[in-house]
mmCIF file of N, CA, C and O in Angstrom:
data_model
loop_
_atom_site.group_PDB
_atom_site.id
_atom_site.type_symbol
_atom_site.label_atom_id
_atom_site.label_comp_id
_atom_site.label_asym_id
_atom_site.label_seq_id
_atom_site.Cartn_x
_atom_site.Cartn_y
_atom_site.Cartn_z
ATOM 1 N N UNK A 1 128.849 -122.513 -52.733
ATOM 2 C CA UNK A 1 129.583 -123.277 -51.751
ATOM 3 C C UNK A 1 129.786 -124.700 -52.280
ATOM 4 O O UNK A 1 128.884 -125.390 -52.754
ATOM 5 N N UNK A 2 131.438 -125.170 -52.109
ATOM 6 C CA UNK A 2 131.445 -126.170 -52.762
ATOM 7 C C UNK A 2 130.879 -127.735 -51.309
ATOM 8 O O UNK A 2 130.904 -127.570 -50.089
ATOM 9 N N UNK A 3 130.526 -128.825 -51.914
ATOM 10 C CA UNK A 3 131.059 -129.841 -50.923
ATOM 11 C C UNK A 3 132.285 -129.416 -49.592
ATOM 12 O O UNK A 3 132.232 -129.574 -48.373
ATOM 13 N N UNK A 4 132.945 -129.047 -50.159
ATOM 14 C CA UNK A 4 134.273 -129.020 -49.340
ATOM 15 C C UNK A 4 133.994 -127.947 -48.073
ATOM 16 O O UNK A 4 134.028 -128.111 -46.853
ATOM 17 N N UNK A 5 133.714 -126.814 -48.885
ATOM 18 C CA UNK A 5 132.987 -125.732 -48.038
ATOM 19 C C UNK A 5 132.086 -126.070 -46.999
ATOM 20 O O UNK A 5 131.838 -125.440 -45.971
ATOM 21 N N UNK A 6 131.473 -127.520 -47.541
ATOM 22 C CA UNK A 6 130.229 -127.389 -46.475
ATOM 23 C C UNK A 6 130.227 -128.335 -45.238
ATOM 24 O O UNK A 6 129.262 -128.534 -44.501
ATOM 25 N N UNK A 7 131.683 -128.980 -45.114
ATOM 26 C CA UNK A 7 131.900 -129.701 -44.016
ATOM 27 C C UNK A 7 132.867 -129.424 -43.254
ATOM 28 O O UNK A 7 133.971 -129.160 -43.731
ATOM 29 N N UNK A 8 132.582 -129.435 -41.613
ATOM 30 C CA UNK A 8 133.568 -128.926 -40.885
ATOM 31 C C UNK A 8 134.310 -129.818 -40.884
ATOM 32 O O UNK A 8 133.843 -130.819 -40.339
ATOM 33 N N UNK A 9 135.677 -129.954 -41.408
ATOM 34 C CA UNK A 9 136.782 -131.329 -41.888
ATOM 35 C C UNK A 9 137.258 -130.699 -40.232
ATOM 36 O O UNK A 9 136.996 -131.779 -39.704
ATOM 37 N N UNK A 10 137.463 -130.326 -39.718
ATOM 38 C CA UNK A 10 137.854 -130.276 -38.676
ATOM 39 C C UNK A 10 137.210 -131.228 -37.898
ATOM 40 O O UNK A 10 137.601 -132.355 -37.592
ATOM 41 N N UNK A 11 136.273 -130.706 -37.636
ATOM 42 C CA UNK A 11 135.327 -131.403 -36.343
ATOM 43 C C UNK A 11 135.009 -132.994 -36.876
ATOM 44 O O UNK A 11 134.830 -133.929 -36.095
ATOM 45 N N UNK A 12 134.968 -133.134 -38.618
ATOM 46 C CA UNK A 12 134.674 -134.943 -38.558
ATOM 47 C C UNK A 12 136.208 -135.484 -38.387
ATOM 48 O O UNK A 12 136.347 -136.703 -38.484
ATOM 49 N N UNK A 13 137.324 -134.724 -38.151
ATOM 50 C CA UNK A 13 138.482 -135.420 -38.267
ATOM 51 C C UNK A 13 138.851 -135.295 -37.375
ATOM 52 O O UNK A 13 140.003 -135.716 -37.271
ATOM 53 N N UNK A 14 138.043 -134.468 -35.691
ATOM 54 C CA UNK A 14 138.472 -135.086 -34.649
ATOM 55 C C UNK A 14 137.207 -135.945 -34.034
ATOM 56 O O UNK A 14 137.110 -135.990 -32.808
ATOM 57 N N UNK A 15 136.214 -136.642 -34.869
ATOM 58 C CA UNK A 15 135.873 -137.680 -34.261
ATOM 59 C C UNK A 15 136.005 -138.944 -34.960
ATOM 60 O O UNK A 15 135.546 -140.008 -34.544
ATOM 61 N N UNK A 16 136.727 -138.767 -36.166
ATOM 62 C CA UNK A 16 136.936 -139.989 -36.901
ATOM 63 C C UNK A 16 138.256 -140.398 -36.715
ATOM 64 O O UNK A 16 138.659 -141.479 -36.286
ATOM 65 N N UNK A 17 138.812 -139.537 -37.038
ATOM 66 C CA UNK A 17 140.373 -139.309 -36.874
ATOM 67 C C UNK A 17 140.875 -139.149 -38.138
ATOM 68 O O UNK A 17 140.276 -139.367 -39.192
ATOM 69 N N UNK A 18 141.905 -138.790 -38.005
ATOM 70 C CA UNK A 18 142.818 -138.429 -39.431
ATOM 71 C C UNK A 18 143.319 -139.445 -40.439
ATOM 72 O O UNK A 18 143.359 -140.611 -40.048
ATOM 73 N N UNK A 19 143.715 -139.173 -41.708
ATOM 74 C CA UNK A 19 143.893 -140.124 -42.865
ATOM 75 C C UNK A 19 145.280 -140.543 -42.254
ATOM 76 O O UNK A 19 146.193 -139.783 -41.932
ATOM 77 N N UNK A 20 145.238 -142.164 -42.147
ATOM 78 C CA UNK A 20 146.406 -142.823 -41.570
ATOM 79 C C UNK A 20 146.235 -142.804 -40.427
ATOM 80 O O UNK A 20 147.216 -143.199 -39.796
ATOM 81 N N UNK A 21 145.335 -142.488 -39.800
ATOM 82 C CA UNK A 21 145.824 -142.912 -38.207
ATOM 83 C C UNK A 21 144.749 -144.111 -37.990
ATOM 84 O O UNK A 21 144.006 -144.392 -38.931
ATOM 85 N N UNK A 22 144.660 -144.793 -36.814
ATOM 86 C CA UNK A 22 143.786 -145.836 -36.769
ATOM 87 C C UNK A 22 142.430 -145.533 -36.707
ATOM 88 O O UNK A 22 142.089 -144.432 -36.273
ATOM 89 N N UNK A 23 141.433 -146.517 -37.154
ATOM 90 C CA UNK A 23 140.008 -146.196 -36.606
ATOM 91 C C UNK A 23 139.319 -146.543 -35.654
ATOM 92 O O UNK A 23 138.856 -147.669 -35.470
ATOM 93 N N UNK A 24 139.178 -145.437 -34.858
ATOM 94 C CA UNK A 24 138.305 -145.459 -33.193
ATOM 95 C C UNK A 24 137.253 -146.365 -33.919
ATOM 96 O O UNK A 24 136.587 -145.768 -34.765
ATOM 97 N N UNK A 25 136.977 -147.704 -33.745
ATOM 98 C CA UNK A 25 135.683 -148.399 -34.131
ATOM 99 C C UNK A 25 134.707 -147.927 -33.179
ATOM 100 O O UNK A 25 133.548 -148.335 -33.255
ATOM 101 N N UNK A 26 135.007 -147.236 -32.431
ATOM 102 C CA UNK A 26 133.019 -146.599 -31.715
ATOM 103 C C UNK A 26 132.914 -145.598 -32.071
ATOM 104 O O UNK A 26 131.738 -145.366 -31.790
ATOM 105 N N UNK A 27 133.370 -144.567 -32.614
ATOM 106 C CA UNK A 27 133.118 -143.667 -33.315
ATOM 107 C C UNK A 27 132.702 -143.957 -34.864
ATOM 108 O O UNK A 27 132.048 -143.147 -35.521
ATOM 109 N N UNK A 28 133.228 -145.394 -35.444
ATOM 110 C CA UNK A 28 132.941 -145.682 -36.548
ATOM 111 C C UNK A 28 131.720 -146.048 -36.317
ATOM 112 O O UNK A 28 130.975 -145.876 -37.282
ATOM 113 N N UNK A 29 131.196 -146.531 -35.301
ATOM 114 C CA UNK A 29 130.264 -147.586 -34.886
ATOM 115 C C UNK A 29 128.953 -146.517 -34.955
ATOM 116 O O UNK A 29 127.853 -146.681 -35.482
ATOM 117 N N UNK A 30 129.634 -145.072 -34.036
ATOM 118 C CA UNK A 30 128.204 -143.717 -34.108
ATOM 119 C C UNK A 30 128.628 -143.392 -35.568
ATOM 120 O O UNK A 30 127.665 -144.149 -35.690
ATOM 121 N N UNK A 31 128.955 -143.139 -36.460
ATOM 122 C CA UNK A 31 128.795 -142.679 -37.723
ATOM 123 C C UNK A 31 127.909 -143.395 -38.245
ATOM 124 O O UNK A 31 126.813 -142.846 -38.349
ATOM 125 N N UNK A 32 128.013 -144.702 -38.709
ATOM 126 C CA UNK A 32 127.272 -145.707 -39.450
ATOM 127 C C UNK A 32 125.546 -145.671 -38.611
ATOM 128 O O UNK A 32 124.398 -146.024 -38.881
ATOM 129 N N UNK A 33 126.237 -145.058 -37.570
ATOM 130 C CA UNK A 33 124.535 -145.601 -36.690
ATOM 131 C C UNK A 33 123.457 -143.762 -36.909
ATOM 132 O O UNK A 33 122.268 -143.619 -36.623
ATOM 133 N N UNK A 34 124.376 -142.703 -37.458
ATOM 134 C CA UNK A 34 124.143 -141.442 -37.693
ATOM 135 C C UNK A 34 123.543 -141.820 -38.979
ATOM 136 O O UNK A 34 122.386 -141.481 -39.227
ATOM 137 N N UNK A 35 124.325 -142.575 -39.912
ATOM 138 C CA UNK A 35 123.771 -142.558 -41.435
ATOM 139 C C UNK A 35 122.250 -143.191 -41.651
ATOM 140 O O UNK A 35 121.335 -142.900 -42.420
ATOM 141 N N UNK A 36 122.455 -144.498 -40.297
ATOM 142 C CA UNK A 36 121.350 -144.983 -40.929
ATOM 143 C C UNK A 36 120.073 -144.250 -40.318
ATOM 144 O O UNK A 36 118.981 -144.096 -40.864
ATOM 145 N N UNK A 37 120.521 -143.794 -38.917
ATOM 146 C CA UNK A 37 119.769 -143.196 -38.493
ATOM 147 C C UNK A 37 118.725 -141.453 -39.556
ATOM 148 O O UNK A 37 117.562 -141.089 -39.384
ATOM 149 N N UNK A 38 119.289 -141.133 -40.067
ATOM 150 C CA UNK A 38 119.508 -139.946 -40.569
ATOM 151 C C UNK A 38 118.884 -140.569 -42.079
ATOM 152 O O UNK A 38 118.044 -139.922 -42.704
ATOM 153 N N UNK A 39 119.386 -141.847 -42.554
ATOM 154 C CA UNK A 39 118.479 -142.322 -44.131
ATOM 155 C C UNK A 39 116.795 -142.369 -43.014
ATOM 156 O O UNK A 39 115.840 -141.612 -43.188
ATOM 157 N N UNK A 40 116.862 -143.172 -42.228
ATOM 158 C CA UNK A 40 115.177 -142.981 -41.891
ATOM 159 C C UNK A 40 114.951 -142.231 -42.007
ATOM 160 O O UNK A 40 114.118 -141.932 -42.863
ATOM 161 N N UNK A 41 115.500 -141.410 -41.265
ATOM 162 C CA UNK A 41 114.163 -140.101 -40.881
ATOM 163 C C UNK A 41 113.915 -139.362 -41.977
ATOM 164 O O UNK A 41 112.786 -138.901 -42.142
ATOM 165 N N UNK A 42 114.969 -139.129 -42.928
ATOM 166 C CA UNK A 42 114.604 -138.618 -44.168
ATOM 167 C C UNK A 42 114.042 -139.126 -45.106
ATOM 168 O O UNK A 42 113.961 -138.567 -46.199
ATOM 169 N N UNK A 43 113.392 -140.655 -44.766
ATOM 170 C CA UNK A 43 112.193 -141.045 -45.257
ATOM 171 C C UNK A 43 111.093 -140.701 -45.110
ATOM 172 O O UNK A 43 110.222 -140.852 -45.968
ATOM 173 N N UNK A 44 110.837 -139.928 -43.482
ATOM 174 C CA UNK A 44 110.343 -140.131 -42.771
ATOM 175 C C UNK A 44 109.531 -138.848 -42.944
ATOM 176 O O UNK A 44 108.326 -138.597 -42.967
ATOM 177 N N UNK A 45 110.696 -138.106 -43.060
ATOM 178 C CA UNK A 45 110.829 -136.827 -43.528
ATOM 179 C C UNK A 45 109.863 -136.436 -45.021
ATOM 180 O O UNK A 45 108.966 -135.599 -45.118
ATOM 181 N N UNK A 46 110.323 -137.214 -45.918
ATOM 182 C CA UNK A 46 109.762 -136.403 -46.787
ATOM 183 C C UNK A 46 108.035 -137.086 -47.110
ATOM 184 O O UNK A 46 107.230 -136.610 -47.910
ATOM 185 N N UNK A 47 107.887 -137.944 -46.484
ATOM 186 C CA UNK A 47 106.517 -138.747 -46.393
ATOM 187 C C UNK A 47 105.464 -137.734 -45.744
ATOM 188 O O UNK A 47 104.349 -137.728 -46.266
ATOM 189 N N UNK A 48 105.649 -137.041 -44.868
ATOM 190 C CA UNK A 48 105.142 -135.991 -43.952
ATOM 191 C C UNK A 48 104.886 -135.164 -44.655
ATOM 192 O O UNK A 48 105.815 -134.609 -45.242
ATOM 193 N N UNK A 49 103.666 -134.783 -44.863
ATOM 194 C CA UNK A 49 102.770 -133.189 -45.004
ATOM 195 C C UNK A 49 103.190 -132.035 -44.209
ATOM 196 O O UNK A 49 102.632 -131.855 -43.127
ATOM 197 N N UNK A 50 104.471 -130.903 -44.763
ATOM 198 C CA UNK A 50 104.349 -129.763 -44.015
ATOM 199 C C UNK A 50 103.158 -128.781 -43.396
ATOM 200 O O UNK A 50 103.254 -127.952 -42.492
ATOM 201 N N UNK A 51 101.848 -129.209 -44.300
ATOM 202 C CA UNK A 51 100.794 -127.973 -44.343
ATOM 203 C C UNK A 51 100.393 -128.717 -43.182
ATOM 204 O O UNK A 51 100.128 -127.890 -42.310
ATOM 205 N N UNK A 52 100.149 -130.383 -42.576
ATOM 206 C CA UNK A 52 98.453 -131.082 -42.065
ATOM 207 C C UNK A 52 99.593 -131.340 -41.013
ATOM 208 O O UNK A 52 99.133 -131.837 -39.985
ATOM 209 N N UNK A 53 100.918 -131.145 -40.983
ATOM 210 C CA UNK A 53 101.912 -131.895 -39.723
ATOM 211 C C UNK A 53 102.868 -131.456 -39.639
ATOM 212 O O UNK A 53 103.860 -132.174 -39.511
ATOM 213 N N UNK A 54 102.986 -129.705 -39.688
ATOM 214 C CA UNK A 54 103.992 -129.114 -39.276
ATOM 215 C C UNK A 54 105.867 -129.414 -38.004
ATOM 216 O O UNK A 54 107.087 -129.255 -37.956
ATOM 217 N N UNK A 55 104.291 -130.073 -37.073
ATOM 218 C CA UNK A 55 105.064 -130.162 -36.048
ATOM 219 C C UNK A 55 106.013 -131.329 -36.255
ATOM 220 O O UNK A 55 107.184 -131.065 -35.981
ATOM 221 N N UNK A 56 105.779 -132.489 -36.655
ATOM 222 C CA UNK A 56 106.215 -133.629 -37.326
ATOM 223 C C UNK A 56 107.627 -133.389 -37.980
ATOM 224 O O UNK A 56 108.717 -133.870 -37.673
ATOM 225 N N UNK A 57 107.277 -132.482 -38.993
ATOM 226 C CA UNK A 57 108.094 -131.834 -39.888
ATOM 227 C C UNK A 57 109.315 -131.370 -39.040
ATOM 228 O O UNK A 57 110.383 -131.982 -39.015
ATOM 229 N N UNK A 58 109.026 -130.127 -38.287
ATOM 230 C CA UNK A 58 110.103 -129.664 -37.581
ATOM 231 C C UNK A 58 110.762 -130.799 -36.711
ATOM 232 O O UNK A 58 111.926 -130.904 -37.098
ATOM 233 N N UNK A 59 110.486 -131.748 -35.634
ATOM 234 C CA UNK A 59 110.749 -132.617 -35.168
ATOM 235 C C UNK A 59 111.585 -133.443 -35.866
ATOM 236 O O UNK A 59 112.762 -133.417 -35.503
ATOM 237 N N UNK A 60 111.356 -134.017 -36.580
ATOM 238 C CA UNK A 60 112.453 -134.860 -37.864
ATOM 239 C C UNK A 60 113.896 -133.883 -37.846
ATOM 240 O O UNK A 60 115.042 -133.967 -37.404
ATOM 241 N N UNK A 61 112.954 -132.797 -38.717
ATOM 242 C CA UNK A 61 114.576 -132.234 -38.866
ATOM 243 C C UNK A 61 115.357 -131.557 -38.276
ATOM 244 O O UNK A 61 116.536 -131.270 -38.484
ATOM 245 N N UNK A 62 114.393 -131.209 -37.237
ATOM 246 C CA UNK A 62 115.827 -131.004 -35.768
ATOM 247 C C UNK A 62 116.583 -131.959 -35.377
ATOM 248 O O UNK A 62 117.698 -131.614 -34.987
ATOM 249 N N UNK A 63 116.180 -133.728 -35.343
ATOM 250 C CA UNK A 63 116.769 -134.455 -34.834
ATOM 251 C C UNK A 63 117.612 -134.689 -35.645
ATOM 252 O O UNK A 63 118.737 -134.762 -35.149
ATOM 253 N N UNK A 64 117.542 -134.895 -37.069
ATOM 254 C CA UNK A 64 118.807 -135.220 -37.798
ATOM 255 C C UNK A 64 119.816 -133.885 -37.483
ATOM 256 O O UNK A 64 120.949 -133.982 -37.012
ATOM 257 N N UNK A 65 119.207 -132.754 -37.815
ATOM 258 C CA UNK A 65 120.168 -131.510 -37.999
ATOM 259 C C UNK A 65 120.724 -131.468 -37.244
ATOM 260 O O UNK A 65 121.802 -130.944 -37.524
ATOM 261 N N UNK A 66 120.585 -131.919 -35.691
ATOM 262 C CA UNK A 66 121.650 -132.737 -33.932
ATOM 263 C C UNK A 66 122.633 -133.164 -34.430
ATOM 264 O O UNK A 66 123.785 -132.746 -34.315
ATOM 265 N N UNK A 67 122.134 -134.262 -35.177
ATOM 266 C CA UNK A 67 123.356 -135.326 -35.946
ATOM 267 C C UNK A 67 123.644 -134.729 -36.650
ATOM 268 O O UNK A 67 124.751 -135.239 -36.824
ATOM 269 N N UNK A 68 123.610 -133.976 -37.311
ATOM 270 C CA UNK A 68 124.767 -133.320 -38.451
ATOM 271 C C UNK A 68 125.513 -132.417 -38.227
ATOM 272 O O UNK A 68 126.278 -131.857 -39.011
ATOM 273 N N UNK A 69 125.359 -132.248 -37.291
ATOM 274 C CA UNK A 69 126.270 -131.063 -36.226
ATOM 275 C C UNK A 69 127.364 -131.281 -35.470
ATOM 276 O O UNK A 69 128.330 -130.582 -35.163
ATOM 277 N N UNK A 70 126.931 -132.709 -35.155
ATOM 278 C CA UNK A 70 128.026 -132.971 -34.068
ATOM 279 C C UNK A 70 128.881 -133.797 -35.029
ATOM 280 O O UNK A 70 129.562 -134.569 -34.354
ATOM 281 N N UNK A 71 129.167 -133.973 -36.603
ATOM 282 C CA UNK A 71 129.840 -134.677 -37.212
ATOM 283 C C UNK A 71 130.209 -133.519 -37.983
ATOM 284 O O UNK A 71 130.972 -134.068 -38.778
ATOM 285 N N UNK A 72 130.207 -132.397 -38.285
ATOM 286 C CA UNK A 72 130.359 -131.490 -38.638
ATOM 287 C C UNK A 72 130.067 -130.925 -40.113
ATOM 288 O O UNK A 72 130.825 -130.401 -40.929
ATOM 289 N N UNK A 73 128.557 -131.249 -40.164
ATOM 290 C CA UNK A 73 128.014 -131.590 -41.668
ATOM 291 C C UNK A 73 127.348 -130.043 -41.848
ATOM 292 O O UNK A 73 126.169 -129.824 -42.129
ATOM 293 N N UNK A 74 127.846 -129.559 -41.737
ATOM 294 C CA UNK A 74 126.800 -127.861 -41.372
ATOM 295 C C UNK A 74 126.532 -127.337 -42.376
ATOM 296 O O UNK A 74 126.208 -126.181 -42.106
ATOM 297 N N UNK A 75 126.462 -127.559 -43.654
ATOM 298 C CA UNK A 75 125.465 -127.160 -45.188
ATOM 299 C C UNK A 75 124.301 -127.666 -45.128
ATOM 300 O O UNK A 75 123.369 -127.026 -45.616
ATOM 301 N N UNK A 76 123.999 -129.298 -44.342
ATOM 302 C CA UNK A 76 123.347 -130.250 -44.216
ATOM 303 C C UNK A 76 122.610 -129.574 -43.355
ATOM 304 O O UNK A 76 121.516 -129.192 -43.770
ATOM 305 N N UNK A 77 122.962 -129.277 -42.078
ATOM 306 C CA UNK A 77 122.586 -128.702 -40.866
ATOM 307 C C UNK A 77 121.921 -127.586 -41.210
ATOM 308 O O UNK A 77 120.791 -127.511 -40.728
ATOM 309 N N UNK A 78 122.300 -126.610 -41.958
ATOM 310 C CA UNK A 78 121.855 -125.607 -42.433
ATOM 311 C C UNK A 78 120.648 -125.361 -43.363
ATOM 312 O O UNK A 78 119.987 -124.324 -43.425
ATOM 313 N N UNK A 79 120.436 -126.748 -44.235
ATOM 314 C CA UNK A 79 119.267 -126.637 -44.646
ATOM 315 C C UNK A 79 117.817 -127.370 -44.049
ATOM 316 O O UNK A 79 116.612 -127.123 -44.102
ATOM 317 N N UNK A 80 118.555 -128.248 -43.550
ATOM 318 C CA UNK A 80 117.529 -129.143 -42.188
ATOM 319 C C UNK A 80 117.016 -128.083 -41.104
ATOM 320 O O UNK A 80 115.855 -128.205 -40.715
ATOM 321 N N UNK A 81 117.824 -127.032 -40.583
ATOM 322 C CA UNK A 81 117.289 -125.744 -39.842
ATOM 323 C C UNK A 81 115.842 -125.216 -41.261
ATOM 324 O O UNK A 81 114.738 -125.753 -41.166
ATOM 325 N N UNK A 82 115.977 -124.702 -41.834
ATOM 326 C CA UNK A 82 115.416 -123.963 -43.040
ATOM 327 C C UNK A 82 113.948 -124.809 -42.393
ATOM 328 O O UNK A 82 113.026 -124.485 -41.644
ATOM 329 N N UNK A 83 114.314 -125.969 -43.104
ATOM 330 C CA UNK A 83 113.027 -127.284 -43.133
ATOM 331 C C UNK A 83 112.291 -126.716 -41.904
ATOM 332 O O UNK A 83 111.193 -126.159 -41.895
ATOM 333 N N UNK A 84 113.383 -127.050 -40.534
ATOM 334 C CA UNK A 84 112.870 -127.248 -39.504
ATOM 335 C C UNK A 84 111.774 -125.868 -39.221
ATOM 336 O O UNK A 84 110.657 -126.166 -38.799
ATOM 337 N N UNK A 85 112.071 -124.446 -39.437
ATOM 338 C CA UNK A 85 111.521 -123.812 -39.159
ATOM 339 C C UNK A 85 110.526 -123.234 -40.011
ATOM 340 O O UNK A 85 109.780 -122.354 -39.582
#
């Protein structure tokens, strides 16, 4: 599966909007706040012991894998599920 394959260009191009059209700045505003949100936790993430803090583990990456869903990142999503469970 390439990059291309692994993003729903649909679903981020109806919350970003399309090449040439204007930018919804609050939707720009939740993207940037998804990224940074999403660099933590995957700090956060990989700092965490799966064996001593399972639960931890899953928790993280359900919450990002939320966010990567609703931007339509679903390769991302798909391996953050894996993690999660």
């Amino acid at each position: 599966m390439t990059y291309e394959q692994s993003i729903n260009w649909d679903q981020l191009s109806m919350i970003l909007g399309d090449e040439g059209d204007p930018i919804d700045e609050e939707m720009a505003d939740l993207f940037r706040d998804f990224i940074d949100d999403a660099d933590r936790r995957l700090d956060t993430l990989s700092a965490l012991d799966p064996v001593s803090n399972p639960e931890a583990v899953a928790h993280e990456a359900h919450k990002i894998r939320g966010a990567a869903l609703s931007f339509g990142f679903e390769r991302f999503a798909s391996i953050l599920q894996t993690v999660e469970t």
